């Protein structure tokens, strides 16, 4: 695996629309263990890219030195404890593109916040603190939180994963010749461990870069040859990463978030309500036939409005208002689903009198096989009932079976009856009502659910539908 040159030399990285569109803002998160330097890295990016105002800099400076983590640790509890609790978003831009950064917390207790941030990210920068590892050992072990966050980013289909090996400057003292070269050895061993882990877990790594968030090495400006690395800086890499492409090739699917009645006219030649929401898959356009889930009624799209109420076509990932050609019963939480073209049947001599296959809507199902990232303090156990949120629709869900639990250290699938907090496993769910789900590998929206505890109303688990 050639990880250090894949971004800089890729011929596909053109500045055009599509998956490699550099004109759109790149939404990326920083994640990893506590004190790996995530907030400091963001502060360094903002400071060295000259995205910080003088008064902001003055507020976080003491004795002429800026506390870089203070740019993102906005909660008083975060500043007091020196950790990140909530996801802090910052916007900045360079001459090349715009960025939205999500500073995800590193503590296991706040894994749910990290999952929330990763679910909509175009890229993830997983920080690795070199000083916490036995870097002298070529067969060193990575920290559990490094493994967990990397696996979660992979499960959540974050398109680009960058490993940034931080604090290597702490290993090498230029004034002591006997210590020179420690950082190079450490980076070589840590990079080998990351590549081995990524290969075993099936994680596509964009690149691995050595950095010093504190001193700025390889963050905005490349430090040529430092730690034996001669590739682009982290910011150079981020400027070339693709945004997440919208699922426009899939059949139209639209979760209704809000219903607006815009006319009291007696004219019923078309519907008198606008159904607002964000297009999950496909394209919203006039003439599209749809089937309403769960009622099963059918209709045709008569109008499509954008966010400014301007008529037009709206693609997946954008908000739209849909007016149907007639009055049908549609409420918040319902889905408008396009018919799915039937698969072509194999031609045989016995098919001469077979019925012509007709288009059907996405087949709803009550039974779901899924991977779950469990985030509640109360363990997941078979038999328990939760609220499941699919789009904007709430249904009751019972855990039929815990199939296995993933050991994040060995990546082995172990038999288990329960899933404790911050674990990843495979489960089977039985829903009270059917939903139209697709594998998460095909659709981020139709393939994901959130489980909520019925008593405490806490978000308990992120569910990703398997194929």
CSV table of N, CA and C in Angstrom, one decimal, residues 228-289:
chain,number,residue,atom,x,y,z
A,228,UNK,N,12.1,11.6,7.9
A,228,UNK,CA,12.2,10.8,6.7
A,228,UNK,C,11.0,11.0,5.7
A,229,UNK,N,10.2,11.9,6.0
A,229,UNK,CA,9.0,12.1,5.1
A,229,UNK,C,9.2,13.3,4.2
A,230,UNK,N,8.9,13.1,2.9
A,230,UNK,CA,9.1,14.1,1.9
A,230,UNK,C,7.9,14.5,1.1
A,231,UNK,N,6.7,14.1,1.7
A,231,UNK,CA,5.4,14.3,1.0
A,231,UNK,C,4.8,15.7,1.3
A,232,UNK,N,3.6,15.9,0.9
A,232,UNK,CA,2.9,17.2,1.1
A,232,UNK,C,2.6,17.4,2.6
A,233,UNK,N,2.3,18.6,3.0
A,233,UNK,CA,1.8,18.9,4.3
A,233,UNK,C,0.4,18.4,4.5
A,234,UNK,N,-0.1,18.4,5.7
A,234,UNK,CA,-1.5,18.0,6.0
A,234,UNK,C,-2.5,18.9,5.3
A,235,UNK,N,-2.2,20.2,5.3
A,235,UNK,CA,-3.2,21.1,4.6
A,235,UNK,C,-3.1,20.9,3.1
A,236,UNK,N,-2.0,20.6,2.6
A,236,UNK,CA,-1.9,20.3,1.1
A,236,UNK,C,-2.7,19.1,0.8
A,237,UNK,N,-2.6,18.1,1.6
A,237,UNK,CA,-3.4,16.9,1.4
A,237,UNK,C,-4.9,17.2,1.5
A,238,UNK,N,-5.3,17.9,2.5
A,238,UNK,CA,-6.8,18.2,2.7
A,238,UNK,C,-7.3,19.0,1.5
A,239,UNK,N,-6.5,19.9,0.9
A,239,UNK,CA,-7.0,20.7,-0.2
A,239,UNK,C,-7.3,19.9,-1.4
A,240,UNK,N,-6.8,18.6,-1.5
A,240,UNK,CA,-7.0,17.8,-2.7
A,240,UNK,C,-8.0,16.7,-2.4
A,241,UNK,N,-8.5,16.6,-1.2
A,241,UNK,CA,-9.4,15.5,-0.9
A,241,UNK,C,-10.8,15.7,-1.6
A,242,UNK,N,-11.5,14.6,-2.0
A,242,UNK,CA,-12.8,14.8,-2.6
A,242,UNK,C,-13.9,15.0,-1.5
A,243,UNK,N,-15.0,15.7,-1.9
A,243,UNK,CA,-16.2,15.7,-1.1
A,243,UNK,C,-17.0,14.4,-1.3
A,244,UNK,N,-17.9,14.2,-0.4
A,244,UNK,CA,-18.7,13.0,-0.6
A,244,UNK,C,-19.8,13.1,-1.7
A,245,UNK,N,-19.8,12.3,-2.7
A,245,UNK,CA,-20.7,12.4,-3.8
A,245,UNK,C,-22.1,12.1,-3.3
A,246,UNK,N,-23.1,12.8,-3.8
A,246,UNK,CA,-24.5,12.5,-3.5
A,246,UNK,C,-25.0,11.3,-4.2
A,247,UNK,N,-26.0,10.6,-3.5
A,247,UNK,CA,-26.5,9.3,-4.1
A,247,UNK,C,-27.5,9.7,-5.1
A,248,UNK,N,-27.1,10.3,-6.2
A,248,UNK,CA,-28.1,10.7,-7.3
A,248,UNK,C,-28.4,9.5,-8.2
A,249,UNK,N,-27.6,8.5,-8.2
A,249,UNK,CA,-27.8,7.4,-9.2
A,249,UNK,C,-28.9,6.4,-8.7
A,250,UNK,N,-29.2,6.5,-7.4
A,250,UNK,CA,-30.2,5.6,-6.8
A,250,UNK,C,-31.6,6.1,-7.1
A,251,UNK,N,-32.7,5.3,-7.0
A,251,UNK,CA,-34.0,5.7,-7.2
A,251,UNK,C,-34.4,6.8,-6.1
A,252,UNK,N,-35.3,7.7,-6.5
A,252,UNK,CA,-35.7,8.8,-5.7
A,252,UNK,C,-36.3,8.3,-4.4
A,253,UNK,N,-35.8,8.9,-3.3
A,253,UNK,CA,-36.3,8.6,-1.9
A,253,UNK,C,-36.3,9.9,-1.1
A,254,UNK,N,-37.4,10.2,-0.5
A,254,UNK,CA,-37.6,11.5,0.2
A,254,UNK,C,-38.3,11.3,1.5
A,255,UNK,N,-37.6,11.6,2.6
A,255,UNK,CA,-38.2,11.5,3.9
A,255,UNK,C,-38.9,12.9,4.2
A,256,UNK,N,-40.2,12.8,4.5
A,256,UNK,CA,-41.0,14.1,4.8
A,256,UNK,C,-40.7,14.5,6.2
A,257,UNK,N,-40.2,15.8,6.3
A,257,UNK,CA,-39.8,16.3,7.6
A,257,UNK,C,-40.9,17.3,8.1
A,258,UNK,N,-41.5,18.0,7.1
A,258,UNK,CA,-42.5,19.0,7.5
A,258,UNK,C,-43.5,19.2,6.4
A,259,UNK,N,-44.8,19.3,6.8
A,259,UNK,CA,-45.9,19.5,5.9
A,259,UNK,C,-46.5,20.9,6.0
A,260,UNK,N,-46.5,21.6,4.9
A,260,UNK,CA,-47.0,23.0,4.8
A,260,UNK,C,-48.3,23.0,4.0
A,261,UNK,N,-49.3,23.5,4.5
A,261,UNK,CA,-50.5,23.7,3.7
A,261,UNK,C,-50.5,25.1,3.2
A,262,UNK,N,-50.4,25.2,1.9
A,262,UNK,CA,-50.2,26.6,1.3
A,262,UNK,C,-51.5,27.1,0.6
A,263,UNK,N,-52.5,26.3,0.5
A,263,UNK,CA,-53.8,26.7,-0.2
A,263,UNK,C,-55.0,26.1,0.4
A,264,UNK,N,-56.0,27.0,0.5
A,264,UNK,CA,-57.3,26.5,1.0
A,264,UNK,C,-58.3,26.4,-0.1
A,265,UNK,N,-57.9,26.6,-1.3
A,265,UNK,CA,-58.7,26.6,-2.5
A,265,UNK,C,-59.5,25.3,-2.6
A,266,UNK,N,-60.7,25.4,-3.2
A,266,UNK,CA,-61.5,24.2,-3.5
A,266,UNK,C,-60.9,23.4,-4.7
A,267,UNK,N,-60.0,24.0,-5.4
A,267,UNK,CA,-59.4,23.4,-6.6
A,267,UNK,C,-58.6,22.2,-6.1
A,268,UNK,N,-59.0,21.0,-6.5
A,268,UNK,CA,-58.2,19.8,-6.1
A,268,UNK,C,-57.5,19.2,-7.3
A,269,UNK,N,-57.3,20.0,-8.3
A,269,UNK,CA,-56.6,19.4,-9.5
A,269,UNK,C,-55.2,18.9,-9.1
A,270,UNK,N,-54.6,19.5,-8.0
A,270,UNK,CA,-53.4,18.9,-7.5
A,270,UNK,C,-53.3,19.1,-6.0
A,271,UNK,N,-52.4,18.5,-5.3
A,271,UNK,CA,-52.3,18.6,-3.9
A,271,UNK,C,-52.2,20.1,-3.4
A,272,UNK,N,-52.7,20.4,-2.2
A,272,UNK,CA,-52.6,21.7,-1.7
A,272,UNK,C,-51.6,21.8,-0.5
A,273,UNK,N,-50.7,20.9,-0.5
A,273,UNK,CA,-49.7,20.9,0.6
A,273,UNK,C,-48.3,20.7,0.0
A,274,UNK,N,-47.3,21.3,0.6
A,274,UNK,CA,-45.9,21.1,0.2
A,274,UNK,C,-45.3,20.2,1.3
A,275,UNK,N,-44.6,19.2,0.8
A,275,UNK,CA,-43.9,18.3,1.7
A,275,UNK,C,-42.4,18.6,1.6
A,276,UNK,N,-41.9,19.1,2.8
A,276,UNK,CA,-40.5,19.5,2.8
A,276,UNK,C,-39.6,18.5,3.5
A,277,UNK,N,-38.4,18.5,3.0
A,277,UNK,CA,-37.4,17.5,3.5
A,277,UNK,C,-36.1,17.6,2.7
A,278,UNK,N,-35.2,16.7,3.0
A,278,UNK,CA,-33.9,16.7,2.3
A,278,UNK,C,-33.9,15.4,1.4
A,279,UNK,N,-33.7,15.5,0.1
A,279,UNK,CA,-33.7,14.4,-0.8
A,279,UNK,C,-32.6,13.4,-0.3
A,280,UNK,N,-33.0,12.2,-0.1
A,280,UNK,CA,-32.1,11.1,0.4
A,280,UNK,C,-31.3,10.5,-0.8
A,281,UNK,N,-32.1,10.1,-1.8
A,281,UNK,CA,-31.4,9.5,-2.9
A,281,UNK,C,-32.1,10.1,-4.2
A,282,UNK,N,-31.4,10.0,-5.3
A,282,UNK,CA,-31.9,10.3,-6.6
A,282,UNK,C,-32.2,11.8,-6.8
A,283,UNK,N,-33.2,12.1,-7.6
A,283,UNK,CA,-33.4,13.5,-8.0
A,283,UNK,C,-34.9,13.8,-7.9
A,284,UNK,N,-35.3,14.9,-7.3
A,284,UNK,CA,-36.7,15.3,-7.2
A,284,UNK,C,-37.0,16.1,-8.5
A,285,UNK,N,-38.0,15.6,-9.3
A,285,UNK,CA,-38.3,16.3,-10.5
A,285,UNK,C,-39.8,16.1,-10.8
A,286,UNK,N,-40.3,17.0,-11.6
A,286,UNK,CA,-41.7,16.9,-12.0
A,286,UNK,C,-42.0,15.6,-12.8
A,287,UNK,N,-43.1,15.0,-12.6
A,287,UNK,CA,-43.4,13.7,-13.3
A,287,UNK,C,-43.0,12.5,-12.7
A,288,UNK,N,-42.2,12.6,-11.6
A,288,UNK,CA,-41.7,11.4,-10.9
A,288,UNK,C,-42.9,10.7,-10.2
A,289,UNK,N,-43.1,9.4,-10.5
A,289,UNK,CA,-44.1,8.7,-9.8
A,289,UNK,C,-43.5,8.2,-8.4
